Amino acid sequence: MTPEELGRLIRQTLLSASTEGDIAISEEDVPVEIVVERPRVREHGDWSTNVAMRLGKKAGMNPRELAELLAARIREEDGIAAAEVAGPGFLNFRLDAASAGELARTILEAGTTYGSNDALAGQKINLEFVSANPTGPVHLGGARWAAVGDALARLLEASGADVTREYYFNDHGAQIDRFSASLLARSRGQQPPEDGYGGLYITEIADSVRAVEAAAGRPDPATLDDAEALEVYRREGVAIMFEEIKARLADFRVAFDVYFHEDSLHESGAVNRAIDALRDRGVIFENDGALWLRSTDFGDDKDRVLIKSDGEPAYLSGDVAYYLDKRERGADTAIYLLGADHHGYVGRMMAVCAALGDTPGVNMQIIIGQLVDLVKDGVAVRMSKRAGNVVTQEDLVDAVGVDAARYAMVRVSADTKLIIDLDILTQNTNDNPVYYVQYAHARTCSVARNAAEHGVSKEAGFHPELLDHPADKELLGALAQFPALVAQAASLREAHRVARYLESLASTYHGWYSQCRVTPRAGEEVTDAHVARLWLNDAVSQVLTNGLGLLGVTAPDRM
């Protein structure tokens, strides 16, 4: 019996007691989902709920009295070994071994779908992440968003949402001018402008642009006048840089459904349409020759310029148009993953959301991530050999591999500064969290192979009641929490919860492994208990696979 099944049993018991007149509560007052959790003190039982305390007043009863009534009814149900009342009205349950053990069969029958749920079914979510400017390689902050954003997308999909992964391609503005000027300077053997971009990659791209032009039979752009040359380097250089970014992200197991070009907002008239939409809602005004959004009416600390006095659109106007475009494309919720330097951006964007008639925090959600520092030998790593002034995603992957890089980026809450210790991530020890979890999976596979060699096979049948050792029960309880964990992580937009769960599960599994045998000792016969524990071993293997998959990390069968 899973905690979800127990929750449904409790709900049905409440409804039956109401129908039979034992409690005065309406069906509308009974939650659709009854929350069932592991008690903090394991001696209190396998599962616990506070539903009696939540509903006691509505039922016209003392919470403890309501809990006693429910306990008496639920004790009679199959699979319930005990139902007890504690404190002011907690309901604690113990499952019989067969009922608890059946979870192993449930997991293996569900396979890769175990943990999936429909909590977000019917929701269309646009998830924008990374969106690094096409002026240089993806740095560590962008790599963090690549790992976190992709894991979040997988979680949202596992919870039933229809997710569009989107990359905002910033090909409009001064940073592109500086990038083009840097390429031109390098191609002429000069230093980039003071506010330009440095690093070996600038020389590489400048050379690639010249090669492209030569292959097409066009003149060397370095020999053209500045205006013509800059246009060539803008067109070809940005394209080359962006293709490299996409290739590096693909190597990092990150792909996007949409690459949205900022330029298209201005070329298509989307910015003007967005201004008109705000004007129709009466939330803009003119002052000093500029057009302003009355954003203070929606919680912002000051009103914001939309169209400057020279007639040029301010940066915010593109943001308005972009959000409106996402909604017009069908997104119920637009989630933005932004770096720490965008913290002051939240208030104005939420004001935009409200000004357009939407609900901040619902239709628009913004997640701000903190910085990433890389440490080796106790010293911060500051410079990349190729990028010059930053450490890149490519540098990290070269040092530790994709699995360790992705896992390290995800396992800490995004709103916390992340310090990655290369010395730990390159160790094959339990101090390395990704190694610890992957090793647990590899151990499950080794156990299964060893079991086969000793004639232990799931084909012999499954006797879940034999999973009666305390370590069996502890491991089954850990496995049972995975579906709720996935739903919670998706709802809270916190992918790191999956990593922490996997580390806890790995620890529980390693403890179980040291106490319970899947294969017989020398001279012993294969028993039904060995077979039952093979089922449990393989269930752990499946959950570890599913959890690592949500993080975009592989589950090796040998290490």
XYZ file of C-alpha atoms in Angstrom:
559
model
C 0.000 0.000 0.000
C 1.414 3.360 -1.026
C 0.853 6.544 1.025
C -1.386 7.764 -1.803
C -3.509 4.624 -1.500
C -3.661 5.046 2.272
C -4.731 8.656 1.777
C -7.547 7.532 -0.506
C -8.605 4.944 2.097
C -8.752 7.627 4.801
C -10.798 9.884 2.535
C -13.245 7.102 1.718
C -13.568 6.319 5.429
C -14.445 9.948 6.125
C -17.063 9.965 3.385
C -18.558 6.668 4.549
C -18.758 7.904 8.148
C -20.519 11.031 6.899
C -22.997 9.071 4.778
C -23.799 6.808 7.724
C -24.366 9.775 10.027
C -21.441 9.141 12.373
C -19.916 12.536 11.619
C -21.512 15.772 10.428
C -19.271 16.751 7.546
C -20.058 17.412 3.887
C -18.213 15.870 0.962
C -17.070 19.351 -0.069
C -15.255 19.727 3.253
C -13.239 16.540 2.782
C -9.964 17.250 0.937
C -9.560 15.501 -2.399
C -6.086 14.447 -1.294
C -5.346 13.438 2.275
C -1.714 14.133 3.148
C 0.018 11.061 4.593
C 3.620 11.382 5.773
C 6.302 9.447 7.583
C 6.078 10.259 11.328
C 9.058 12.108 12.725
C 9.476 9.400 15.360
C 9.571 6.087 13.490
C 8.356 4.160 16.532
C 4.998 5.889 16.088
C 4.251 3.881 12.960
C 4.797 3.645 9.225
C 2.584 6.584 8.224
C 0.778 9.444 9.892
C -1.832 12.081 9.097
C -3.211 15.143 10.886
C -6.506 15.085 8.976
C -8.557 14.730 12.175
C -7.083 17.953 13.539
C -7.813 19.713 10.267
C -11.426 18.523 10.039
C -12.443 18.194 13.695
C -14.147 21.587 13.856
C -16.003 21.077 10.562
C -17.138 17.643 11.766
C -18.373 19.162 15.028
C -16.075 16.903 17.048
C -12.967 17.064 19.166
C -10.057 16.179 16.820
C -8.974 13.277 18.998
C -12.533 11.950 19.077
C -12.687 12.114 15.269
C -9.314 10.371 15.044
C -10.540 7.549 17.314
C -13.603 7.075 15.132
C -11.502 6.874 11.975
C -8.964 4.566 13.593
C -11.659 2.119 14.644
C -12.964 1.902 11.088
C -9.591 1.728 9.345
C -8.276 -1.026 11.654
C -10.735 -3.369 9.958
C -9.317 -2.719 6.471
C -7.048 -5.207 4.722
C -3.365 -4.393 4.951
C -3.664 -2.304 8.133
C -1.816 -3.874 11.051
C -2.581 -1.041 13.453
C -4.258 2.359 13.566
C -3.545 4.405 16.669
C -4.286 7.921 17.908
C -1.546 10.072 19.388
C -1.405 13.520 20.948
C -4.188 15.962 20.065
C -5.411 13.867 17.141
C -2.619 12.432 15.023
C -3.538 9.182 13.288
C -0.631 6.739 13.053
C -0.718 3.597 10.942
C 1.301 0.429 10.671
C 0.937 -1.659 7.552
C 1.219 -5.416 7.605
C 4.306 -6.759 5.849
C 2.425 -8.033 2.803
C 0.694 -4.706 2.231
C 3.931 -2.749 2.643
C 5.916 -5.171 0.507
C 3.491 -4.979 -2.401
C 5.071 -1.619 -3.182
C 8.016 -3.432 -4.771
C 5.656 -5.039 -7.280
C 3.925 -1.703 -7.889
C 7.245 -0.024 -8.677
C 8.475 -2.700 -11.050
C 5.163 -2.870 -12.875
C 5.140 0.927 -13.291
C 8.786 0.966 -14.420
C 9.891 4.339 -15.745
C 6.505 5.872 -14.923
C 6.793 5.274 -11.171
C 6.853 8.699 -9.564
C 4.887 10.363 -12.342
C 1.634 12.047 -11.395
C -1.074 14.249 -12.871
C -0.901 17.114 -10.380
C -0.209 19.620 -13.191
C -2.255 17.927 -15.896
C -3.792 20.392 -18.341
C -1.318 23.172 -17.531
C 0.754 24.667 -20.330
C 4.017 26.037 -18.998
C 6.588 28.098 -20.864
C 9.934 27.635 -19.142
C 12.653 30.036 -20.216
C 16.177 29.348 -19.008
C 19.858 29.908 -19.834
C 19.201 32.621 -22.483
C 22.896 33.538 -22.433
C 23.826 36.367 -24.773
C 25.437 35.061 -28.002
C 28.622 36.959 -27.212
C 30.609 34.210 -25.482
C 30.596 30.640 -24.169
C 28.119 29.558 -21.483
C 29.632 30.485 -18.111
C 29.067 28.658 -14.821
C 25.948 30.664 -14.002
C 24.438 29.728 -17.360
C 25.465 26.116 -16.794
C 23.639 26.137 -13.477
C 20.504 27.373 -15.187
C 20.926 24.767 -17.917
C 20.994 21.959 -15.348
C 18.304 23.418 -13.078
C 16.014 24.458 -15.941
C 16.211 21.134 -17.724
C 15.629 19.203 -14.479
C 12.659 21.443 -13.669
C 11.201 20.847 -17.135
C 11.495 17.082 -16.594
C 9.816 17.397 -13.202
C 6.959 19.488 -14.569
C 6.389 16.976 -17.356
C 6.499 14.100 -14.856
C 3.686 15.907 -13.033
C 1.546 16.115 -16.169
C 2.324 19.617 -17.449
C 2.776 20.464 -21.128
C 6.169 22.203 -21.068
C 7.802 24.385 -23.703
C 11.540 24.825 -23.129
C 12.504 28.244 -24.445
C 15.761 30.099 -25.026
C 15.576 33.864 -25.422
C 18.118 34.747 -28.092
C 19.270 38.272 -27.298
C 20.365 39.458 -30.745
C 19.321 43.077 -30.283
C 21.267 45.732 -28.457
C 24.612 47.221 -27.500
C 26.243 43.954 -26.406
C 26.015 42.656 -29.979
C 27.679 45.860 -31.220
C 30.546 45.341 -28.746
C 30.871 41.700 -29.789
C 31.071 42.613 -33.483
C 33.642 45.304 -32.779
C 35.725 42.807 -30.780
C 35.706 40.330 -33.678
C 36.731 43.031 -36.145
C 39.565 44.212 -33.921
C 40.914 40.679 -33.507
C 40.719 40.004 -37.247
C 42.914 43.082 -37.801
C 45.401 42.007 -35.122
C 44.225 44.678 -32.714
C 43.085 44.539 -29.103
C 39.293 44.517 -28.566
C 37.683 47.765 -27.429
C 37.900 48.529 -23.728
C 34.248 47.580 -23.257
C 34.516 44.628 -25.662
C 35.074 40.902 -25.247
C 38.402 39.139 -24.815
C 39.591 35.572 -24.712
C 40.853 33.064 -27.224
C 37.324 32.312 -28.412
C 37.065 35.801 -29.962
C 40.071 35.079 -32.167
C 38.635 31.653 -33.060
C 35.295 33.116 -34.115
C 36.895 35.968 -36.024
C 38.934 33.406 -37.969
C 35.803 31.311 -38.571
C 33.949 34.327 -39.974
C 36.792 35.030 -42.398
C 36.778 31.345 -43.437
C 33.018 31.433 -44.068
C 33.312 34.523 -46.202
C 36.247 33.088 -48.158
C 34.361 29.837 -48.810
C 31.456 31.870 -50.173
C 33.745 33.821 -52.506
C 33.265 37.067 -50.615
C 36.052 39.480 -49.649
C 37.913 39.207 -46.358
C 35.745 41.246 -43.956
C 38.873 42.553 -42.218
C 39.639 44.515 -45.405
C 36.223 46.158 -45.644
C 35.388 49.551 -44.245
C 34.262 49.508 -40.637
C 30.509 49.702 -41.247
C 30.491 46.844 -43.774
C 32.892 44.753 -41.717
C 30.885 45.176 -38.536
C 27.728 44.043 -40.334
C 29.472 40.874 -41.541
C 30.856 40.103 -38.100
C 27.469 40.789 -36.554
C 25.671 38.459 -38.938
C 28.180 35.610 -39.128
C 29.839 35.966 -35.721
C 26.593 35.842 -33.773
C 25.447 32.836 -35.805
C 28.705 30.956 -35.171
C 28.716 31.799 -31.463
C 25.117 30.746 -31.042
C 25.652 27.451 -32.843
C 28.512 26.760 -30.468
C 26.310 27.570 -27.468
C 23.643 25.185 -28.741
C 26.231 22.467 -29.350
C 27.668 22.833 -25.838
C 24.194 22.733 -24.305
C 23.377 19.621 -26.333
C 26.546 18.020 -24.974
C 25.183 18.929 -21.540
C 21.939 17.050 -22.429
C 19.924 20.242 -22.715
C 17.701 20.962 -25.705
C 15.084 23.628 -26.370
C 11.761 23.585 -28.172
C 11.897 27.270 -29.088
C 14.740 29.696 -29.764
C 13.058 33.069 -29.581
C 14.859 35.978 -31.251
C 14.591 39.322 -29.499
C 14.853 41.093 -32.841
C 11.560 39.506 -33.919
C 9.677 41.461 -31.249
C 10.677 44.737 -32.884
C 10.471 43.580 -36.499
C 7.012 41.987 -36.142
C 5.373 44.942 -34.428
C 4.899 42.938 -31.199
C 6.275 45.809 -29.122
C 3.730 48.248 -30.564
C 0.917 45.743 -29.970
C 2.016 45.331 -26.363
C 2.000 49.109 -25.855
C -1.494 49.252 -27.344
C -2.647 46.503 -24.969
C -1.396 48.488 -21.985
C -2.946 51.678 -23.369
C -6.297 49.906 -23.719
C -6.089 48.961 -20.051
C -5.445 52.586 -19.076
C -2.154 51.893 -17.291
C 0.247 54.117 -19.255
C 0.833 57.856 -19.293
C 3.042 60.465 -20.988
C 5.562 62.625 -19.191
C 8.577 64.631 -20.420
C 7.991 63.359 -23.928
C 8.271 59.710 -22.842
C 5.653 56.982 -22.454
C 5.483 55.372 -19.014
C 3.920 52.309 -17.389
C 2.101 53.214 -14.199
C 3.841 50.253 -12.517
C 3.606 51.710 -8.981
C -0.099 50.902 -9.154
C 0.937 47.238 -9.276
C 3.505 47.088 -6.503
C 6.646 48.335 -8.264
C 8.856 50.846 -6.470
C 8.648 53.354 -9.329
C 6.965 53.908 -12.678
C 8.874 52.608 -15.696
C 9.644 54.088 -19.114
C 8.260 52.138 -22.076
C 9.097 54.522 -24.929
C 11.927 57.003 -24.417
C 11.629 60.676 -25.314
C 13.578 60.057 -28.535
C 10.898 57.585 -29.650
C 13.059 54.490 -29.116
C 11.549 51.628 -27.085
C 13.029 51.125 -23.617
C 14.188 47.655 -22.635
C 11.030 47.032 -20.632
C 8.841 47.386 -23.711
C 10.476 44.286 -25.177
C 9.862 42.432 -21.918
C 6.171 43.357 -22.048
C 5.904 42.197 -25.643
C 7.756 38.975 -24.918
C 5.540 38.044 -21.953
C 2.406 38.857 -23.934
C 3.715 36.740 -26.817
C 4.189 33.755 -24.490
C 0.644 34.068 -23.241
C -0.717 34.421 -26.769
C 1.125 31.234 -27.729
C -0.932 29.406 -25.118
C 1.174 29.438 -21.969
C -0.889 29.403 -18.786
C 2.268 30.074 -16.815
C 5.504 31.702 -17.934
C 8.450 30.744 -15.730
C 11.655 32.771 -15.990
C 14.942 31.491 -14.562
C 17.147 34.525 -14.063
C 20.576 35.199 -12.601
C 21.339 37.015 -9.356
C 21.951 40.278 -11.228
C 18.252 40.323 -12.152
C 16.983 40.477 -8.559
C 15.769 44.054 -8.968
C 13.940 42.971 -12.104
C 11.256 40.973 -10.290
C 9.096 43.868 -9.100
C 8.778 45.532 -12.490
C 8.034 42.255 -14.274
C 5.341 41.314 -11.779
C 3.904 44.783 -12.302
C 3.838 44.098 -16.060
C 2.001 40.846 -15.405
C -0.611 42.579 -13.245
C -0.939 45.531 -15.628
C -1.878 43.103 -18.398
C -4.626 41.642 -16.192
C -2.789 38.487 -15.147
C -1.935 37.171 -11.687
C 1.667 37.568 -10.529
C 3.044 34.352 -9.080
C 0.548 32.336 -11.099
C 0.707 33.398 -14.741
C 4.219 34.737 -14.272
C 6.787 33.141 -11.993
C 10.398 34.285 -11.633
C 13.133 32.206 -10.037
C 16.320 34.048 -9.149
C 19.474 31.979 -8.937
C 22.656 32.763 -7.106
C 26.270 32.694 -8.232
C 28.544 29.700 -8.733
C 32.132 29.512 -7.529
C 34.583 26.817 -8.558
C 37.232 25.711 -6.075
C 40.308 23.519 -6.538
C 42.918 22.796 -3.881
C 41.023 25.198 -1.659
C 41.504 28.108 -4.053
C 38.851 29.737 -6.238
C 39.231 29.074 -9.970
C 38.721 32.389 -11.724
C 39.897 32.208 -15.311
C 39.216 30.010 -18.316
C 41.988 29.198 -20.760
C 39.619 29.816 -23.656
C 37.148 32.429 -22.407
C 39.743 34.437 -20.553
C 37.653 36.271 -17.971
C 35.186 33.578 -16.866
C 35.035 29.847 -16.156
C 32.725 28.115 -18.611
C 30.403 25.144 -18.650
C 32.859 23.457 -20.995
C 35.674 23.903 -18.458
C 33.613 22.253 -15.732
C 32.517 19.345 -17.933
C 36.089 18.758 -19.051
C 37.128 18.569 -15.393
C 34.392 16.334 -13.922
C 32.118 15.050 -16.699
C 28.493 15.780 -17.558
C 26.916 13.669 -14.803
C 28.891 15.208 -11.955
C 28.530 18.721 -13.394
C 24.747 18.475 -13.779
C 24.240 16.839 -10.410
C 26.402 19.398 -8.612
C 24.487 22.249 -10.236
C 21.094 20.861 -9.199
C 21.585 19.468 -5.683
C 21.683 22.887 -3.980
C 18.665 25.186 -3.904
C 18.900 27.681 -6.755
C 18.524 30.640 -4.396
C 21.708 29.631 -2.545
C 25.216 30.472 -3.671
C 26.860 27.318 -4.997
C 30.480 26.386 -4.325
C 31.718 23.452 -6.411
C 34.801 21.701 -5.080
C 36.563 20.000 -7.983
C 38.613 17.873 -5.595
C 35.429 16.276 -4.222
C 33.666 15.882 -7.568
C 36.579 13.968 -9.065
C 36.790 11.491 -6.166
C 35.285 8.012 -6.334
C 34.287 8.170 -2.686
C 31.142 8.640 -0.645
C 32.101 12.295 -0.167
C 31.174 12.815 -3.815
C 27.350 12.949 -3.816
C 26.812 11.954 -7.443
C 29.221 9.046 -7.064
C 27.404 7.994 -3.886
C 24.022 7.856 -5.637
C 25.314 6.319 -8.865
C 27.249 3.730 -6.871
C 24.023 2.740 -5.101
C 22.441 2.090 -8.488
C 25.474 0.169 -9.714
C 25.301 -1.914 -6.525
C 21.640 -2.812 -7.191
C 22.677 -4.031 -10.634
C 25.594 -6.002 -9.180
C 23.273 -7.602 -6.638
C 20.867 -8.576 -9.424
C 23.664 -10.122 -11.486
C 24.972 -12.009 -8.474
C 21.475 -13.214 -7.657
C 21.065 -14.623 -11.164
C 24.334 -16.497 -10.820
C 23.020 -18.073 -7.598
C 19.663 -19.040 -9.069
C 17.617 -16.302 -7.387
C 14.982 -15.148 -9.867
C 11.850 -13.021 -9.668
C 10.211 -15.622 -11.885
C 9.965 -17.845 -8.779
C 7.135 -15.623 -7.541
C 6.793 -12.820 -5.031
C 5.915 -13.178 -1.354
C 5.786 -9.602 -0.081
C 4.923 -10.695 3.457
C 8.518 -11.919 3.797
C 9.824 -8.368 3.630
C 9.442 -8.140 7.384
C 12.902 -7.090 8.563
C 13.077 -3.541 10.008
C 15.529 -2.633 7.222
C 13.018 -3.903 4.625
C 10.346 -1.692 6.107
C 12.632 1.332 6.237
C 13.597 0.894 2.596
C 9.996 0.368 1.471
C 9.006 3.538 3.318
C 11.712 5.491 1.514
C 10.588 4.168 -1.875
C 6.963 5.005 -1.126
C 7.789 8.683 -0.702
C 9.113 9.151 -4.247
C 5.832 10.030 -6.061
C 4.901 12.667 -3.485
C 8.448 14.012 -3.606
C 8.256 14.435 -7.384
C 4.921 16.241 -7.165
C 6.196 18.500 -4.378
C 9.440 19.333 -6.185
C 7.484 20.235 -9.328
C 4.949 22.323 -7.415
C 7.632 24.235 -5.508
C 9.900 24.481 -8.585
C 12.735 22.971 -6.523
C 14.656 20.306 -8.414
C 17.240 20.010 -5.641
C 14.698 18.074 -3.580
C 15.092 15.143 -5.954
C 18.854 15.030 -5.466
C 18.542 15.126 -1.694
C 15.917 12.383 -1.797
C 18.188 10.204 -3.923
C 21.061 10.649 -1.480
C 18.785 9.651 1.402
C 17.492 6.647 -0.550
C 21.043 5.593 -1.407
C 21.960 5.769 2.282
C 18.926 3.688 3.256
C 19.732 1.154 0.550
C 23.360 0.798 1.616
C 22.123 0.176 5.179
C 19.657 -2.436 3.960
C 22.360 -4.113 1.878
C 24.491 -4.640 4.983
C 21.611 -6.293 6.880
C 19.509 -8.230 4.352
C 20.719 -10.820 1.867
C 19.439 -11.348 -1.649
C 21.714 -14.321 -2.336
C 22.086 -17.345 -0.044
C 25.249 -17.941 1.904
C 27.470 -20.859 0.943
C 25.629 -24.109 1.539
C 22.209 -22.452 1.904
C 19.220 -23.045 -0.327
C 17.462 -20.287 -2.235
C 14.350 -19.273 -0.289
C 11.278 -17.183 -1.003
C 12.789 -14.512 1.253
C 15.812 -14.214 -1.061
C 13.486 -13.794 -4.012
C 11.360 -11.201 -2.203
C 14.454 -9.169 -1.454
C 15.520 -9.363 -5.091
C 12.185 -7.725 -5.934
C 12.933 -5.018 -3.387
C 16.497 -4.574 -4.683
C 15.246 -4.145 -8.231
C 12.576 -1.676 -7.077
C 15.332 0.479 -5.583
C 17.216 0.224 -8.870
C 14.157 1.493 -10.749
C 13.552 4.440 -8.428
C 17.204 5.489 -8.543
C 17.057 5.300 -12.347
C 13.884 7.368 -12.451
C 15.196 9.965 -10.016
C 18.540 10.393 -11.745
C 16.686 10.628 -15.055
C 14.709 13.585 -13.717
C 18.036 15.318 -13.134
C 19.411 14.385 -16.555
C 22.026 12.138 -14.922
C 22.799 8.578 -16.011
C 22.320 5.497 -13.841
C 25.356 3.269 -14.551
C 25.112 -0.464 -13.945
C 28.832 -0.800 -13.201
C 31.340 1.524 -11.555
